[in-house]
């Protein structure tokens, strides 16, 4: 895997994290309820702790994966491991097809692939959040159902970062950008509420961008699979 390929994979992975819709959807609903129950200052405070929870669990997941990858492939063998590359290639192809066909449920709305019981459970929990710890925990829990889409990204990005480091180039900046990407859509929604947007406005926007999101996610996962092939190791 070349350094340029590694940088390309990291950038595409960041795009995917910025396009995923589950956590932003939960955050939009949570902030809507918070604004209705509390004053604007407290609602904003709870929203920021939700974001902090999301960022905390994202960083912990990534560091855990990076640590494991770095231990098992200290000798740079991760980039020459044929079974691993075939497995990653297959996973990203499957995820590409999944996003194109199943990421959204059929219908006019923006309902995602998650079981129907999950939104009800989240909605019930959101209504009980009254303090920072509850908001922080909700931010952590909201990431759980998208791990099937994000965990492979942590693996391939960890390998890419190790490749950059092994080439003698600093990887601090791409690493930092990657781990902070999941909260960019949350801050986008945060500022939309700040400037007067409502939950209805945000939902309309989500429905309008649904075809683009579905296609873009499928293309990005496929692009990573192609870059894995492009390394010449498969």
Tab-separated table of C-alpha atoms in Angstrom:
chain	number	residue	atom	x	y	z
A	1	UNK	CA	0.000	0.000	0.000
A	2	UNK	CA	1.555	3.298	-1.081
A	3	UNK	CA	1.488	6.417	1.081
A	4	UNK	CA	-0.766	8.194	-1.431
A	5	UNK	CA	-3.206	5.285	-1.297
A	6	UNK	CA	-3.137	5.466	2.500
A	7	UNK	CA	-3.979	9.168	2.471
A	8	UNK	CA	-6.734	8.516	-0.075
A	9	UNK	CA	-8.300	5.822	2.109
A	10	UNK	CA	-8.253	8.120	5.155
A	11	UNK	CA	-9.941	10.944	3.234
A	12	UNK	CA	-12.665	8.651	1.882
A	13	UNK	CA	-13.211	7.160	5.343
A	14	UNK	CA	-13.667	10.682	6.693
A	15	UNK	CA	-16.267	11.372	4.014
A	16	UNK	CA	-18.169	8.246	5.048
A	17	UNK	CA	-18.145	9.235	8.719
A	18	UNK	CA	-19.419	12.666	7.742
A	19	UNK	CA	-22.267	11.192	5.697
A	20	UNK	CA	-23.620	8.581	8.120
A	21	UNK	CA	-27.056	9.580	9.362
A	22	UNK	CA	-27.948	7.614	12.495
A	23	UNK	CA	-26.119	9.621	15.159
A	24	UNK	CA	-27.022	13.018	13.616
A	25	UNK	CA	-30.663	11.899	13.511
A	26	UNK	CA	-30.647	10.955	17.191
A	27	UNK	CA	-28.865	14.189	18.066
A	28	UNK	CA	-31.403	16.292	16.143
A	29	UNK	CA	-34.258	14.609	18.004
A	30	UNK	CA	-32.503	14.927	21.365
A	31	UNK	CA	-31.742	18.632	20.922
A	32	UNK	CA	-35.353	19.226	19.828
A	33	UNK	CA	-36.668	17.663	23.045
A	34	UNK	CA	-34.064	19.475	25.156
A	35	UNK	CA	-35.069	22.849	23.714
A	36	UNK	CA	-38.698	22.063	24.513
A	37	UNK	CA	-38.033	20.994	28.119
A	38	UNK	CA	-35.254	23.340	29.241
A	39	UNK	CA	-34.027	26.850	28.620
A	40	UNK	CA	-31.721	27.436	25.683
A	41	UNK	CA	-28.555	27.521	27.796
A	42	UNK	CA	-29.197	24.152	29.442
A	43	UNK	CA	-30.337	22.565	26.169
A	44	UNK	CA	-27.111	23.755	24.545
A	45	UNK	CA	-25.087	22.393	27.463
A	46	UNK	CA	-26.755	18.969	27.179
A	47	UNK	CA	-26.212	18.953	23.414
A	48	UNK	CA	-22.498	19.581	23.871
A	49	UNK	CA	-22.243	16.680	26.334
A	50	UNK	CA	-24.013	14.446	23.810
A	51	UNK	CA	-21.350	15.449	21.284
A	52	UNK	CA	-18.636	14.814	23.873
A	53	UNK	CA	-20.008	11.310	24.483
A	54	UNK	CA	-20.030	10.570	20.768
A	55	UNK	CA	-16.472	11.793	20.346
A	56	UNK	CA	-15.249	9.893	23.412
A	57	UNK	CA	-16.547	6.502	22.280
A	58	UNK	CA	-15.365	7.112	18.707
A	59	UNK	CA	-11.831	7.897	19.889
A	60	UNK	CA	-11.789	4.909	22.255
A	61	UNK	CA	-12.949	2.520	19.526
A	62	UNK	CA	-10.367	3.847	17.102
A	63	UNK	CA	-7.507	3.733	19.616
A	64	UNK	CA	-8.413	0.163	20.586
A	65	UNK	CA	-8.397	-0.969	16.949
A	66	UNK	CA	-5.182	0.928	16.182
A	67	UNK	CA	-3.483	-0.573	19.243
A	68	UNK	CA	-4.468	-4.127	18.272
A	69	UNK	CA	-3.444	-3.663	14.621
A	70	UNK	CA	-0.099	-2.152	15.616
A	71	UNK	CA	0.660	-5.061	17.984
A	72	UNK	CA	-0.216	-7.824	15.540
A	73	UNK	CA	1.601	-6.210	12.618
A	74	UNK	CA	4.711	-4.696	14.153
A	75	UNK	CA	6.804	-6.015	11.293
A	76	UNK	CA	4.719	-4.221	8.634
A	77	UNK	CA	3.173	-7.550	7.589
A	78	UNK	CA	-0.336	-6.064	7.620
A	79	UNK	CA	0.362	-4.643	4.184
A	80	UNK	CA	1.460	-7.992	2.785
A	81	UNK	CA	-1.207	-10.137	4.455
A	82	UNK	CA	-3.204	-11.603	1.557
A	83	UNK	CA	-6.099	-13.098	3.612
A	84	UNK	CA	-6.558	-9.812	5.476
A	85	UNK	CA	-6.681	-7.789	2.272
A	86	UNK	CA	-9.125	-10.206	0.643
A	87	UNK	CA	-11.307	-10.042	3.748
A	88	UNK	CA	-11.274	-6.231	3.841
A	89	UNK	CA	-11.968	-6.074	0.122
A	90	UNK	CA	-15.025	-8.339	0.534
A	91	UNK	CA	-16.283	-6.397	3.555
A	92	UNK	CA	-16.157	-3.049	1.765
A	93	UNK	CA	-17.882	-4.473	-1.305
A	94	UNK	CA	-20.661	-5.831	0.927
A	95	UNK	CA	-20.975	-2.509	2.758
A	96	UNK	CA	-21.169	-0.671	-0.564
A	97	UNK	CA	-24.049	-2.866	-1.713
A	98	UNK	CA	-25.698	-2.588	1.705
A	99	UNK	CA	-25.644	1.213	1.628
A	100	UNK	CA	-26.985	1.374	-1.917
A	101	UNK	CA	-29.822	-1.082	-1.268
A	102	UNK	CA	-30.619	-1.238	2.428
A	103	UNK	CA	-29.250	1.799	4.316
A	104	UNK	CA	-32.649	3.488	4.055
A	105	UNK	CA	-35.931	1.654	4.432
A	106	UNK	CA	-38.320	1.848	1.494
A	107	UNK	CA	-40.683	4.782	1.678
A	108	UNK	CA	-40.759	8.556	1.424
A	109	UNK	CA	-39.191	9.250	4.801
A	110	UNK	CA	-35.590	9.032	5.970
A	111	UNK	CA	-35.982	5.930	8.187
A	112	UNK	CA	-32.740	3.965	8.391
A	113	UNK	CA	-31.996	0.242	8.391
A	114	UNK	CA	-32.055	-0.181	12.170
A	115	UNK	CA	-34.755	-2.378	13.790
A	116	UNK	CA	-38.025	-0.549	14.341
A	117	UNK	CA	-37.818	-1.136	18.086
A	118	UNK	CA	-34.581	0.868	18.305
A	119	UNK	CA	-36.063	4.308	17.469
A	120	UNK	CA	-38.812	3.735	20.037
A	121	UNK	CA	-36.268	2.821	22.720
A	122	UNK	CA	-34.116	5.850	21.837
A	123	UNK	CA	-37.133	8.158	21.860
A	124	UNK	CA	-38.162	6.898	25.304
A	125	UNK	CA	-34.636	7.336	26.642
A	126	UNK	CA	-34.289	10.833	25.180
A	127	UNK	CA	-37.373	11.937	27.110
A	128	UNK	CA	-35.746	10.867	30.390
A	129	UNK	CA	-32.444	12.741	29.930
A	130	UNK	CA	-32.213	15.596	32.395
A	131	UNK	CA	-28.506	16.050	33.088
A	132	UNK	CA	-25.059	15.983	31.534
A	133	UNK	CA	-24.322	12.365	32.384
A	134	UNK	CA	-27.537	11.246	30.658
A	135	UNK	CA	-26.678	13.267	27.559
A	136	UNK	CA	-23.112	11.927	27.581
A	137	UNK	CA	-24.368	8.324	27.845
A	138	UNK	CA	-26.861	8.884	25.027
A	139	UNK	CA	-24.016	10.140	22.839
A	140	UNK	CA	-22.102	6.937	23.580
A	141	UNK	CA	-25.061	4.624	22.981
A	142	UNK	CA	-26.083	6.347	19.750
A	143	UNK	CA	-22.925	5.085	18.024
A	144	UNK	CA	-23.628	1.420	18.754
A	145	UNK	CA	-25.909	0.507	15.833
A	146	UNK	CA	-23.571	1.933	13.185
A	147	UNK	CA	-20.531	-0.068	14.290
A	148	UNK	CA	-21.119	-2.467	11.390
A	149	UNK	CA	-20.430	0.506	9.120
A	150	UNK	CA	-17.677	2.221	11.123
A	151	UNK	CA	-15.627	-0.662	12.573
A	152	UNK	CA	-14.173	-1.698	9.168
A	153	UNK	CA	-13.220	1.936	8.643
A	154	UNK	CA	-11.260	1.941	11.907
A	155	UNK	CA	-9.382	-1.147	10.740
A	156	UNK	CA	-8.420	0.114	7.281
A	157	UNK	CA	-7.579	3.609	8.572
A	158	UNK	CA	-5.391	2.127	11.320
A	159	UNK	CA	-3.493	0.134	8.686
A	160	UNK	CA	-3.199	3.252	6.517
A	161	UNK	CA	-1.854	5.339	9.398
A	162	UNK	CA	0.703	2.639	10.250
A	163	UNK	CA	1.779	2.643	6.610
A	164	UNK	CA	2.252	6.420	6.678
A	165	UNK	CA	4.263	6.198	9.905
A	166	UNK	CA	6.403	3.364	8.557
A	167	UNK	CA	7.223	5.480	5.509
A	168	UNK	CA	8.728	8.107	7.810
A	169	UNK	CA	5.966	10.695	7.382
A	170	UNK	CA	4.050	12.201	10.325
A	171	UNK	CA	0.506	10.882	10.696
A	172	UNK	CA	-0.675	13.111	13.544
A	173	UNK	CA	-2.752	15.453	11.386
A	174	UNK	CA	-4.692	12.816	9.397
A	175	UNK	CA	-5.263	10.865	12.616
A	176	UNK	CA	-6.636	13.914	14.412
A	177	UNK	CA	-8.852	14.851	11.476
A	178	UNK	CA	-10.222	11.329	11.270
A	179	UNK	CA	-11.121	10.980	14.954
A	180	UNK	CA	-12.877	14.367	15.005
A	181	UNK	CA	-14.857	13.797	11.803
A	182	UNK	CA	-17.818	11.965	13.478
A	183	UNK	CA	-18.815	15.093	15.404
A	184	UNK	CA	-18.730	17.476	12.424
A	185	UNK	CA	-22.337	16.617	11.370
A	186	UNK	CA	-23.445	17.068	14.994
A	187	UNK	CA	-22.013	20.572	15.176
A	188	UNK	CA	-23.705	21.289	11.840
A	189	UNK	CA	-27.078	20.393	13.369
A	190	UNK	CA	-26.189	22.276	16.561
A	191	UNK	CA	-25.635	25.495	14.603
A	192	UNK	CA	-28.751	24.922	12.511
A	193	UNK	CA	-30.811	25.005	15.698
A	194	UNK	CA	-28.812	28.010	16.881
A	195	UNK	CA	-29.771	29.954	13.748
A	196	UNK	CA	-33.471	29.143	14.044
A	197	UNK	CA	-33.955	25.876	12.176
A	198	UNK	CA	-36.518	23.444	13.570
A	199	UNK	CA	-36.656	19.652	13.687
A	200	UNK	CA	-39.107	19.747	10.782
A	201	UNK	CA	-36.606	21.736	8.698
A	202	UNK	CA	-33.845	19.258	9.483
A	203	UNK	CA	-36.039	16.260	8.643
A	204	UNK	CA	-37.022	17.821	5.315
A	205	UNK	CA	-33.357	18.331	4.513
A	206	UNK	CA	-32.562	14.713	5.438
A	207	UNK	CA	-35.321	13.461	3.157
A	208	UNK	CA	-34.161	15.713	0.319
A	209	UNK	CA	-30.553	14.509	0.560
A	210	UNK	CA	-31.521	10.830	0.962
A	211	UNK	CA	-30.693	9.778	-2.650
A	212	UNK	CA	-27.350	11.588	-2.509
A	213	UNK	CA	-26.391	10.094	0.873
A	214	UNK	CA	-27.271	6.555	-0.222
A	215	UNK	CA	-25.294	6.864	-3.458
A	216	UNK	CA	-22.331	8.653	-1.906
A	217	UNK	CA	-21.949	6.055	0.854
A	218	UNK	CA	-22.083	3.208	-1.647
A	219	UNK	CA	-19.535	4.886	-3.911
A	220	UNK	CA	-17.167	5.692	-1.020
A	221	UNK	CA	-17.161	2.137	0.317
A	222	UNK	CA	-16.616	0.858	-3.211
A	223	UNK	CA	-13.761	3.333	-3.693
A	224	UNK	CA	-11.971	1.982	-0.620
A	225	UNK	CA	-12.375	-1.562	-1.952
A	226	UNK	CA	-10.884	-0.432	-5.283
A	227	UNK	CA	-7.960	1.242	-3.504
A	228	UNK	CA	-7.272	-2.008	-1.666
A	229	UNK	CA	-7.020	-3.699	-5.069
A	230	UNK	CA	-4.982	-0.810	-6.471
A	231	UNK	CA	-2.199	-1.526	-3.959
A	232	UNK	CA	-1.352	-4.562	-6.061
A	233	UNK	CA	-1.443	-6.865	-3.072
A	234	UNK	CA	-4.581	-8.635	-4.287
